[in-house]
Short mmCIF file of C-alpha atoms in Angstrom, two decimals:
data_model
loop_
_atom_site.label_atom_id
_atom_site.label_comp_id
_atom_site.label_asym_id
_atom_site.label_seq_id
_atom_site.Cartn_x
_atom_site.Cartn_y
_atom_site.Cartn_z
CA MET T 19 0.00 0.00 0.00
CA GLY T 20 1.83 3.06 -1.17
CA SER T 21 -0.99 5.53 -0.58
CA SER T 22 -3.34 6.38 2.25
CA GLU T 23 -6.00 7.42 -0.24
CA VAL T 24 -6.62 4.02 -1.79
CA SER T 25 -6.07 0.55 -0.38
CA ILE T 26 -6.63 -2.39 -2.73
CA ILE T 27 -7.18 -5.73 -1.03
CA PRO T 28 -6.20 -8.70 -3.23
CA GLY T 29 -9.25 -10.94 -3.26
CA LEU T 30 -12.48 -10.91 -1.29
CA GLN T 31 -12.95 -11.67 2.38
CA LYS T 32 -14.00 -15.28 2.93
CA GLU T 33 -17.36 -14.19 4.41
CA GLU T 34 -18.24 -12.31 1.23
CA LYS T 35 -17.12 -15.23 -0.94
CA VAL T 36 -19.38 -17.62 0.95
CA ALA T 37 -22.36 -15.25 0.90
CA VAL T 38 -21.96 -14.52 -2.83
CA GLU T 39 -21.67 -18.22 -3.63
CA ARG T 40 -24.91 -18.93 -1.78
CA ARG T 41 -26.53 -15.98 -3.51
CA ARG T 42 -25.48 -17.45 -6.86
CA LEU T 43 -27.86 -20.37 -6.36
CA HIS T 44 -30.78 -18.03 -5.77
CA VAL T 45 -29.78 -15.95 -8.79
CA LEU T 46 -29.77 -19.02 -11.06
CA LYS T 47 -33.32 -19.88 -9.98
CA ALA T 48 -34.41 -16.30 -10.61
CA LEU T 49 -32.83 -16.28 -14.07
CA LYS T 50 -34.65 -19.47 -14.95
CA LYS T 51 -37.98 -17.84 -14.04
CA LEU T 52 -36.97 -14.99 -16.35
CA HIS T 53 -36.35 -17.53 -19.15
CA ILE T 54 -32.58 -17.13 -18.98
CA GLU T 55 -31.03 -20.57 -18.75
CA ALA T 56 -27.45 -20.66 -17.50
CA ASP T 57 -25.22 -22.94 -15.45
CA GLU T 58 -23.23 -19.94 -14.23
CA ALA T 59 -24.93 -16.77 -13.06
CA PRO T 60 -23.63 -13.42 -14.31
CA VAL T 61 -22.88 -11.00 -11.47
CA VAL T 62 -25.34 -8.10 -11.53
CA ALA T 63 -25.02 -5.07 -9.26
CA VAL T 64 -27.69 -2.44 -8.57
CA LEU T 65 -26.56 1.04 -7.52
CA GLY T 66 -28.58 3.85 -5.97
CA SER T 67 -27.26 7.42 -5.95
CA GLY T 68 -27.62 10.02 -3.24
CA GLY T 69 -30.23 12.73 -3.25
CA GLY T 70 -31.71 13.00 0.23
CA LEU T 71 -35.41 12.28 0.67
CA ARG T 72 -35.95 12.20 -3.10
CA ALA T 73 -33.41 9.38 -3.43
CA HIS T 74 -34.89 7.57 -0.44
CA ILE T 75 -38.38 7.43 -1.97
CA ALA T 76 -37.25 6.81 -5.55
CA CYS T 77 -34.87 4.02 -4.52
CA LEU T 78 -37.71 2.33 -2.64
CA GLY T 79 -39.75 2.52 -5.85
CA VAL T 80 -36.91 0.98 -7.88
CA LEU T 81 -36.39 -1.88 -5.43
CA SER T 82 -40.12 -2.53 -5.17
CA GLU T 83 -40.63 -2.71 -8.94
CA MET T 84 -37.53 -4.83 -9.45
CA LYS T 85 -38.93 -7.25 -6.88
CA GLU T 86 -42.32 -7.22 -8.57
CA GLN T 87 -40.76 -7.94 -12.00
CA GLY T 88 -38.55 -10.74 -10.64
CA LEU T 89 -35.39 -8.75 -11.37
CA LEU T 90 -34.17 -8.13 -7.84
CA ASP T 91 -33.82 -11.85 -7.20
CA ALA T 92 -31.28 -11.96 -10.06
CA VAL T 93 -29.06 -9.31 -8.42
CA THR T 94 -25.90 -10.26 -6.54
CA TYR T 95 -24.78 -6.89 -5.15
CA LEU T 96 -26.81 -3.93 -3.89
CA ALA T 97 -24.99 -0.69 -3.09
CA GLY T 98 -25.91 2.90 -2.36
CA VAL T 99 -24.81 6.21 -0.93
CA SER T 100 -26.66 8.76 1.17
CA GLY T 101 -30.44 8.81 0.56
CA SER T 102 -30.44 5.47 -1.26
CA THR T 103 -28.88 3.76 1.76
CA TRP T 104 -31.95 4.71 3.81
CA ALA T 105 -34.08 2.73 1.35
CA ILE T 106 -31.63 -0.18 1.13
CA SER T 107 -31.45 -0.55 4.90
CA SER T 108 -35.27 -0.63 5.00
CA LEU T 109 -35.21 -3.53 2.53
CA TYR T 110 -33.18 -5.64 4.95
CA THR T 111 -35.11 -4.46 8.00
CA ASN T 112 -38.27 -5.82 6.34
CA ASP T 113 -36.55 -9.04 5.18
CA GLY T 114 -37.19 -8.11 1.56
CA ASP T 115 -40.97 -7.75 2.04
CA MET T 116 -41.63 -4.87 -0.34
CA GLU T 117 -45.38 -4.81 0.30
CA ALA T 118 -44.75 -4.24 3.99
CA LEU T 119 -42.10 -1.68 3.15
CA GLU T 120 -44.44 0.31 0.92
CA ALA T 121 -47.23 0.08 3.49
CA ASP T 122 -44.85 1.49 6.08
CA LEU T 123 -43.87 4.30 3.70
CA ARG T 124 -47.53 5.23 3.15
CA HIS T 125 -48.15 5.15 6.89
CA ARG T 126 -45.18 7.38 7.66
CA PHE T 127 -46.08 10.04 5.12
CA SER T 128 -49.81 10.00 5.80
CA ARG T 129 -49.04 11.88 9.02
CA GLN T 130 -47.30 15.22 9.29
CA GLU T 131 -46.03 14.86 12.82
CA TRP T 132 -42.44 14.07 13.68
CA ASP T 133 -41.75 12.56 17.08
CA LEU T 134 -39.32 15.20 18.32
CA ALA T 135 -39.37 13.89 21.88
CA LYS T 136 -38.37 10.39 20.88
CA SER T 137 -35.72 11.61 18.45
CA LEU T 138 -34.24 13.89 21.08
CA GLN T 139 -34.21 11.07 23.61
CA LYS T 140 -32.25 8.89 21.17
CA THR T 141 -29.79 11.71 20.49
CA ILE T 142 -29.22 12.32 24.19
CA GLN T 143 -28.54 8.61 24.67
CA ALA T 144 -26.07 8.63 21.77
CA ALA T 145 -24.27 11.64 23.27
CA ARG T 146 -23.27 9.51 26.26
CA SER T 147 -20.80 7.68 24.02
CA GLU T 148 -17.25 8.97 23.78
CA ASN T 149 -17.53 8.59 20.00
CA TYR T 150 -20.54 10.89 19.68
CA SER T 151 -20.33 13.11 16.61
CA LEU T 152 -22.49 15.15 14.25
CA THR T 153 -23.36 11.91 12.47
CA ASP T 154 -25.47 10.86 15.47
CA PHE T 155 -27.15 14.26 15.63
CA TRP T 156 -27.82 14.18 11.87
CA ALA T 157 -29.31 10.69 12.01
CA TYR T 158 -31.75 11.33 14.84
CA MET T 159 -32.56 15.02 14.44
CA VAL T 160 -32.43 15.47 10.67
CA ILE T 161 -32.78 12.15 8.84
CA SER T 162 -35.50 10.90 11.19
CA LYS T 163 -37.42 14.10 10.47
CA GLN T 164 -36.93 13.62 6.73
CA THR T 165 -38.00 9.98 6.64
CA ARG T 166 -40.50 10.13 9.53
CA GLU T 167 -38.79 7.18 11.18
CA LEU T 168 -35.97 6.60 13.64
CA PRO T 169 -32.97 4.65 12.31
CA GLU T 170 -33.19 1.63 14.61
CA SER T 171 -31.52 -0.97 12.37
CA HIS T 172 -27.87 -2.01 12.45
CA LEU T 173 -25.63 -3.76 9.95
CA SER T 174 -25.88 -6.85 12.13
CA ASN T 175 -29.62 -6.99 11.34
CA MET T 176 -28.70 -7.83 7.75
CA LYS T 177 -26.54 -10.79 8.67
CA LYS T 178 -28.96 -13.70 8.29
CA PRO T 179 -30.47 -12.95 4.83
CA VAL T 180 -27.04 -11.95 3.52
CA GLU T 181 -25.26 -15.05 4.78
CA GLU T 182 -28.05 -17.29 3.46
CA GLY T 183 -28.04 -15.51 0.12
CA THR T 184 -31.77 -14.78 0.14
CA LEU T 185 -31.11 -11.08 -0.47
CA PRO T 186 -28.39 -9.34 -2.49
CA TYR T 187 -25.06 -8.74 -0.80
CA PRO T 188 -25.16 -5.11 0.46
CA ILE T 189 -22.14 -2.83 0.20
CA PHE T 190 -21.94 0.46 2.04
CA ALA T 191 -18.96 2.80 2.02
CA ALA T 192 -17.65 5.76 3.94
CA ILE T 193 -14.79 8.15 3.30
CA ASP T 194 -12.00 8.67 5.79
CA ASN T 195 -12.37 12.41 6.10
CA ASP T 196 -8.95 12.92 7.69
CA LEU T 197 -7.08 11.67 4.63
CA GLN T 198 -8.50 13.82 1.88
CA PRO T 199 -7.99 17.58 2.36
CA SER T 200 -9.53 18.33 -1.03
CA TRP T 201 -12.88 17.12 0.27
CA GLN T 202 -12.88 19.67 3.07
CA GLU T 203 -14.21 22.35 0.72
CA ALA T 204 -17.09 20.16 -0.49
CA LYS T 205 -18.17 18.35 2.65
CA ALA T 206 -21.81 19.24 2.23
CA GLN T 207 -22.15 17.13 -0.89
CA GLY T 208 -21.80 13.84 0.92
CA LEU T 209 -23.85 14.73 3.93
CA TRP T 210 -26.94 14.98 1.79
CA GLY T 211 -25.74 12.97 -1.15
CA SER T 212 -24.78 16.12 -3.06
CA ALA T 213 -27.89 17.76 -1.73
CA LEU T 214 -26.21 20.82 -0.25
CA GLY T 215 -23.50 22.74 -1.98
CA ASN T 216 -21.89 24.49 0.99
CA ALA T 217 -20.65 23.03 4.25
CA GLU T 218 -21.55 26.28 6.01
CA VAL T 219 -25.21 25.72 5.15
CA ASN T 220 -25.10 22.48 7.11
CA ARG T 221 -23.25 24.13 9.97
CA ASN T 222 -25.83 26.92 10.18
CA TYR T 223 -28.63 24.39 10.07
CA ILE T 224 -27.18 22.43 12.98
CA PHE T 225 -26.72 25.53 15.11
CA ASP T 226 -30.24 26.67 14.25
CA GLN T 227 -31.49 23.31 15.49
CA LEU T 228 -29.57 23.79 18.72
CA ARG T 229 -30.99 27.28 19.11
CA ASN T 230 -34.50 25.89 18.69
CA LEU T 231 -33.86 23.23 21.32
CA LEU T 232 -32.52 25.86 23.70
CA THR T 233 -35.37 28.27 23.09
CA PRO T 234 -38.60 26.87 24.61
CA ARG T 235 -41.39 28.06 22.35
CA ASP T 236 -45.06 27.08 22.46
CA VAL T 237 -44.59 24.26 19.95
CA TRP T 238 -41.63 22.96 21.92
CA ARG T 239 -43.61 23.24 25.15
CA ARG T 240 -46.48 21.20 23.70
CA THR T 241 -44.12 18.60 22.23
CA VAL T 242 -42.30 17.81 25.44
CA ALA T 243 -45.14 18.35 27.90
CA ASN T 244 -46.02 14.66 28.02
CA ALA T 245 -42.58 13.20 27.37
CA LYS T 246 -41.42 11.45 30.54
CA TYR T 247 -37.72 11.65 29.73
CA ILE T 248 -37.43 15.23 28.53
CA GLY T 249 -40.55 16.91 29.84
CA ARG T 250 -40.73 18.60 33.21
CA ARG T 251 -37.24 17.49 34.18
CA ILE T 252 -35.56 19.48 31.42
CA PHE T 253 -38.03 22.24 30.56
CA ALA T 254 -37.38 24.33 33.67
CA PRO T 255 -33.59 24.44 33.12
CA LEU T 256 -34.22 25.31 29.48
CA LEU T 257 -36.04 28.44 30.60
CA ARG T 258 -32.92 29.48 32.49
CA LEU T 259 -30.71 28.65 29.52
CA GLN T 260 -32.99 30.69 27.28
CA GLN T 261 -32.40 33.68 29.52
CA SER T 262 -28.66 33.08 29.22
CA LEU T 263 -28.95 32.99 25.42
CA GLN T 264 -30.81 36.28 25.41
CA ARG T 265 -28.11 37.90 27.54
CA GLU T 266 -25.28 36.58 25.34
CA ARG T 267 -24.31 38.47 22.18
CA PRO T 268 -22.74 35.93 19.81
CA VAL T 269 -19.85 36.91 17.59
CA LEU T 270 -21.14 36.10 14.12
CA GLU T 271 -17.81 36.40 12.32
CA ASP T 272 -14.18 36.14 13.27
CA GLU T 273 -11.43 38.37 11.89
CA GLY T 274 -11.21 36.26 8.75
CA GLY T 275 -14.87 36.79 7.96
CA GLU T 276 -15.80 33.22 8.84
CA PRO T 277 -18.76 32.50 11.17
CA ASN T 278 -17.62 31.89 14.73
CA TYR T 279 -19.67 29.67 17.01
CA ASN T 280 -17.30 29.55 19.96
CA TRP T 281 -19.76 31.70 21.89
CA LEU T 282 -22.18 28.78 22.08
CA THR T 283 -19.57 26.26 23.15
CA GLU T 284 -18.15 28.61 25.80
CA MET T 285 -21.58 29.57 27.09
CA LEU T 286 -22.65 25.95 27.42
CA GLU T 287 -19.44 24.98 29.17
CA ASN T 288 -19.86 27.83 31.63
CA TRP T 289 -23.52 27.16 32.11
CA THR T 290 -23.07 23.46 32.82
CA ARG T 291 -20.56 24.27 35.54
CA THR T 292 -23.43 25.75 37.53
CA SER T 293 -24.55 23.34 40.23
CA LEU T 294 -27.54 21.22 39.35
CA GLU T 295 -29.09 22.29 42.64
CA LYS T 296 -29.31 25.88 41.36
CA GLN T 297 -30.75 24.71 38.05
CA GLU T 298 -33.52 22.60 39.55
CA GLN T 299 -37.01 23.59 40.49
CA PRO T 300 -37.86 22.82 44.15
CA ASP T 301 -40.50 20.26 43.24
CA GLU T 302 -38.31 18.26 40.87
CA HIS T 303 -37.43 14.68 41.71
CA PRO T 304 -33.73 14.03 42.53
CA GLU T 305 -33.34 11.73 39.51
CA SER T 306 -33.97 14.71 37.28
CA LYS T 307 -30.37 15.72 37.92
CA GLY T 308 -29.23 12.99 35.56
CA SER T 309 -31.75 13.96 32.90
CA VAL T 310 -30.75 17.62 32.98
CA SER T 311 -27.07 16.76 33.00
CA ASP T 312 -27.44 14.35 30.07
CA PHE T 313 -29.34 16.92 28.03
CA LEU T 314 -26.83 19.66 28.66
CA ASP T 315 -23.98 17.31 27.88
CA PHE T 316 -25.64 16.45 24.58
CA VAL T 317 -26.01 20.14 23.66
CA ARG T 318 -22.45 20.91 24.72
CA LYS T 319 -21.01 17.97 22.75
CA THR T 320 -23.03 18.86 19.68
CA GLY T 321 -21.83 22.46 19.84
CA ILE T 322 -18.23 21.37 20.15
CA CYS T 323 -18.54 18.84 17.30
CA ALA T 324 -20.13 21.50 15.09
CA SER T 325 -17.36 23.97 15.91
CA LYS T 326 -14.73 21.35 15.02
CA TRP T 327 -16.89 19.96 12.18
CA GLU T 328 -16.43 16.44 13.49
CA TRP T 329 -18.38 13.64 11.81
CA GLY T 330 -18.38 9.85 11.98
CA THR T 331 -16.06 9.41 14.96
CA THR T 332 -15.17 5.75 15.43
CA HIS T 333 -12.32 3.77 16.95
CA ASN T 334 -9.51 2.96 14.53
CA PHE T 335 -9.01 -0.80 14.71
CA LEU T 336 -5.57 -0.33 13.09
CA TYR T 337 -4.35 1.99 15.86
CA LYS T 338 -0.82 0.97 16.87
CA HIS T 339 -1.12 -2.18 14.78
CA GLY T 340 2.39 -3.48 14.34
CA GLY T 341 1.77 -5.02 10.91
CA ILE T 342 0.69 -1.78 9.23
CA ARG T 343 3.44 0.09 7.44
CA ASP T 344 1.24 3.07 6.67
CA LYS T 345 1.73 5.28 9.74
CA THR T 346 -1.17 7.50 8.71
CA MET T 347 -3.51 4.58 9.27
CA SER T 348 -1.92 3.16 12.42
CA SER T 349 -1.12 6.38 14.29
CA ARG T 350 -4.67 7.71 14.74
CA ARG T 351 -6.78 6.60 17.69
CA HIS T 352 -10.00 7.58 15.91
CA LEU T 353 -11.26 7.73 12.33
CA HIS T 354 -13.78 10.25 11.06
CA LEU T 355 -15.98 8.69 8.41
CA VAL T 356 -18.31 10.67 6.16
CA ASP T 357 -20.73 9.91 3.36
CA ALA T 358 -19.06 8.46 0.26
CA GLY T 359 -21.15 10.86 -1.80
CA LEU T 360 -18.46 13.42 -1.03
CA ALA T 361 -16.33 11.88 -3.75
CA ILE T 362 -18.86 10.40 -6.20
CA ASN T 363 -22.59 10.61 -5.59
CA THR T 364 -23.13 6.99 -6.56
CA PRO T 365 -21.36 3.80 -5.39
CA PHE T 366 -19.58 2.79 -8.60
CA PRO T 367 -16.22 2.40 -6.82
CA LEU T 368 -17.76 -0.23 -4.54
CA VAL T 369 -18.53 -2.70 -7.33
CA LEU T 370 -15.81 -1.89 -9.86
CA PRO T 371 -12.85 -3.69 -8.21
CA PRO T 372 -12.00 -6.64 -10.53
CA THR T 373 -12.08 -9.00 -7.55
CA ARG T 374 -15.87 -8.69 -7.43
CA GLU T 375 -16.15 -9.72 -11.09
CA VAL T 376 -19.29 -7.69 -11.74
CA HIS T 377 -20.58 -8.17 -15.29
CA LEU T 378 -23.57 -5.83 -15.39
CA ILE T 379 -24.25 -2.64 -13.39
CA LEU T 380 -27.71 -1.08 -13.14
CA SER T 381 -27.07 2.51 -12.05
CA PHE T 382 -30.14 4.43 -10.87
CA ASP T 383 -29.41 8.15 -10.65
CA PHE T 384 -31.69 10.24 -8.43
CA SER T 385 -29.84 13.51 -8.83
CA ALA T 386 -31.82 16.72 -9.19
CA GLY T 387 -29.17 18.21 -11.45
CA ASP T 388 -27.11 16.68 -14.23
CA PRO T 389 -27.78 12.91 -14.09
CA PHE T 390 -24.47 12.23 -15.87
CA GLU T 391 -22.21 13.99 -13.40
CA THR T 392 -21.72 10.66 -11.63
CA ILE T 393 -20.66 9.07 -14.92
CA ARG T 394 -18.11 11.85 -15.45
CA ALA T 395 -16.75 11.49 -11.91
CA THR T 396 -16.57 7.70 -12.18
CA THR T 397 -14.80 7.90 -15.55
CA ASP T 398 -12.17 10.15 -14.00
CA TYR T 399 -11.85 7.89 -10.95
CA CYS T 400 -11.36 4.80 -13.10
CA ARG T 401 -8.86 6.53 -15.34
CA ARG T 402 -6.73 7.53 -12.36
CA HIS T 403 -6.86 4.08 -10.81
CA LYS T 404 -6.63 2.10 -14.06
CA ILE T 405 -9.99 0.38 -13.62
CA PRO T 406 -11.97 -0.64 -16.74
CA PHE T 407 -15.04 1.55 -17.29
CA PRO T 408 -16.97 2.48 -20.45
CA HIS T 409 -15.76 5.74 -21.95
CA VAL T 410 -18.28 8.29 -23.23
CA GLU T 411 -17.24 11.47 -25.00
CA GLU T 412 -17.88 14.62 -23.00
CA ALA T 413 -19.82 16.16 -25.87
CA LYS T 414 -22.21 13.23 -25.89
CA LEU T 415 -22.76 13.47 -22.14
CA ASP T 416 -23.50 17.18 -22.52
CA LEU T 417 -26.05 16.40 -25.22
CA TRP T 418 -27.72 13.66 -23.18
CA SER T 419 -27.99 15.87 -20.10
CA LYS T 420 -30.10 18.43 -21.97
CA ALA T 421 -32.92 15.94 -22.54
CA PRO T 422 -32.11 12.65 -20.77
CA ALA T 423 -33.85 9.45 -21.79
CA SER T 424 -34.83 6.78 -19.25
CA CYS T 425 -31.98 4.38 -19.99
CA TYR T 426 -28.47 4.45 -21.44
CA ILE T 427 -26.35 1.36 -22.09
CA LEU T 428 -22.61 1.99 -21.87
CA LYS T 429 -20.10 -0.60 -23.03
CA GLY T 430 -16.32 -0.62 -23.10
CA GLU T 431 -13.79 -3.00 -24.59
CA THR T 432 -13.35 -4.56 -21.14
CA GLY T 433 -15.09 -4.30 -17.80
CA PRO T 434 -18.78 -4.40 -16.93
CA VAL T 435 -21.67 -3.16 -19.03
CA VAL T 436 -23.34 -0.15 -17.39
CA MET T 437 -27.05 0.63 -17.65
CA HIS T 438 -27.67 4.17 -16.41
CA PHE T 439 -31.21 5.27 -15.47
CA PRO T 440 -31.90 9.00 -14.86
CA LEU T 441 -34.90 9.49 -12.57
CA PHE T 442 -36.28 12.54 -14.36
CA ASN T 443 -36.29 11.75 -18.08
CA THR T 444 -38.12 12.60 -21.29
CA ASP T 445 -39.67 9.14 -21.62
CA ALA T 446 -41.55 9.45 -18.33
CA CYS T 447 -41.73 13.21 -17.80
CA GLY T 448 -41.97 14.47 -21.37
CA ASP T 449 -41.21 18.18 -21.49
CA ASP T 450 -41.88 18.57 -17.76
CA ILE T 451 -38.48 17.48 -16.42
CA GLU T 452 -37.85 20.90 -14.91
CA ALA T 453 -41.25 20.90 -13.22
CA TRP T 454 -40.62 17.47 -11.74
CA SER T 455 -37.21 18.56 -10.54
CA ASP T 456 -38.67 21.67 -8.93
CA THR T 457 -41.42 19.67 -7.24
CA TYR T 458 -38.84 17.37 -5.66
CA ASP T 459 -36.20 20.00 -5.14
CA THR T 460 -33.37 18.96 -2.88
CA PHE T 461 -34.13 21.82 -0.51
CA LYS T 462 -37.81 20.97 -0.29
CA LEU T 463 -38.81 20.93 3.37
CA ALA T 464 -39.49 17.53 4.86
CA ASP T 465 -42.88 18.55 6.27
CA THR T 466 -44.12 19.37 2.75
CA TYR T 467 -43.75 15.73 1.70
CA THR T 468 -47.33 14.57 2.06
CA LEU T 469 -48.59 11.24 0.75
CA ASP T 470 -49.88 13.03 -2.36
CA VAL T 471 -46.33 14.21 -3.05
CA VAL T 472 -44.70 10.86 -2.31
CA ARG T 473 -46.96 8.71 -4.51
CA PRO T 474 -46.10 10.27 -7.91
CA LEU T 475 -42.36 10.02 -7.20
CA LEU T 476 -42.70 6.39 -6.18
CA ALA T 477 -44.73 5.67 -9.32
CA LEU T 478 -42.20 7.43 -11.54
CA ALA T 479 -39.32 5.36 -10.18
CA LYS T 480 -41.32 2.17 -10.70
CA MET T 481 -42.18 3.15 -14.27
CA ASN T 482 -38.51 3.62 -15.13
CA VAL T 483 -37.86 0.00 -14.16
CA ARG T 484 -40.98 -1.43 -15.74
CA GLU T 485 -40.54 0.33 -19.07
CA ASN T 486 -36.93 -0.86 -19.34
CA LYS T 487 -37.46 -4.45 -18.23
CA LYS T 488 -36.85 -5.88 -21.72
CA LYS T 489 -33.56 -4.01 -22.00
CA ILE T 490 -32.46 -5.24 -18.58
CA LEU T 491 -33.33 -8.84 -19.46
CA ARG T 492 -31.47 -8.55 -22.74
CA GLU T 493 -28.31 -7.34 -21.01
CA MET T 494 -28.60 -10.06 -18.35
CA ARG T 495 -28.86 -12.63 -21.13
CA ASN T 496 -25.93 -11.06 -22.99
CA ALA T 497 -23.83 -11.17 -19.82
CA ALA T 498 -24.59 -14.86 -19.31
CA MET T 499 -23.69 -15.59 -22.91
CA LEU T 500 -20.57 -13.37 -22.99
CA TYR T 501 -18.94 -14.45 -19.76
CA TYR T 502 -20.02 -18.07 -19.74
CA PRO T 503 -20.38 -18.92 -23.46
CA LYS T 504 -19.83 -22.67 -23.15
CA HIS T 505 -22.35 -23.11 -20.36
CA TYR T 506 -24.80 -20.81 -22.11
CA ALA T 507 -24.50 -22.54 -25.48
CA GLN T 508 -25.37 -25.90 -23.90
CA SER T 509 -28.45 -24.77 -21.98
CA CYS T 510 -29.65 -21.50 -23.49
CA SER T 511 -33.34 -21.17 -24.27
CA LEU T 512 -33.92 -17.90 -26.06
CA VAL T 513 -37.31 -16.25 -25.90
#
């Protein structure tokens, strides 16, 4: 390993090999149902791009329709970044039951309310960990509001269906934020799957959220009034903290013109030094001390993390590992992992390593902007790392982006065939692509996503799969014939 930026592992881990081999048997059965006879199954990977709530809903539609058409059962790998990962994790949480998943989606978006009390309770609990970072805050206080659900699942929940091969092998990725200075200027892209263009927008949003939590308004009062954990025990100290906020005059910019939030961190640190006895109301139960302390610790930690812009803190399992020559990897006690959408807003790099032997990639792009930006970025990535990837002239990509169709098939001399599916396209949207994009704008507020808004987007994503089913089947058949010609020639039954 000569670089800290890229580490190439020769071969797959044995657990992945076993899981993929078991999946192969399920894929062969699925191909047979699709009238594709083969003794060896081509390796098909499905990718979902980022795009916040839009990607979450659209990716659910893609997975649901692929299941309905019998296509998902023929997929070996399933990968996503940002918003698509929310949908992918739901697939495994529901054991692949797409009907239940869609029913849950309808239920969530048929109500406008977000359970602030429960989300805050989860965030406070997470803040007790020494590895608490903005990722925890974002998951419980932002993503849960977007999706109307709390992220309760873990990677371990996926273990059984993955090991048995009943569902595609999932691949998730994160970027080591400490090793790539060039990403510092574009952090916001990954946090929302290229949804926000400026890291400062995210920073302001987080501090606005903290301000709202520290400023008890009528809506806040009603929300927490009946919450056992954060109700009466915390509300009284919040009134005192609100008074402190009103007395403080924050410095909005430092000498360099950059926003300065040290005032919040310093104020919280000073405020939490005050004895809990002075912060309590006389009628409060003694155990409220812990609740108040936990809440204030959560706010303080969040303020500090936001000031330092610290995301994805986790223990580095390579710390002081004697067998690692790369000191950059072994000298750090902690890693800081951020959304892989920072680099490329789709997970092509996850399935392109030759060791995974992927033959066909179905790339579903849920971007609100240019749906071929991910193709450009992946082309550049593959060129730099000498990985086979279909080359498309820049002029052609520019032409396609002006009026994108629903499906593009990209082929190179070597490497996998890529089928690229823009969400908003002329086949499904006609001349109304801009209107669709505006309706599902990246900055659209979560509370404006009613069921009437969700349904058309779900239907559009399903249509893009359904209308291109024949093309997908053709490329699956071609992959079986190209990579396993002898087996295919003996047992092929063309339809």
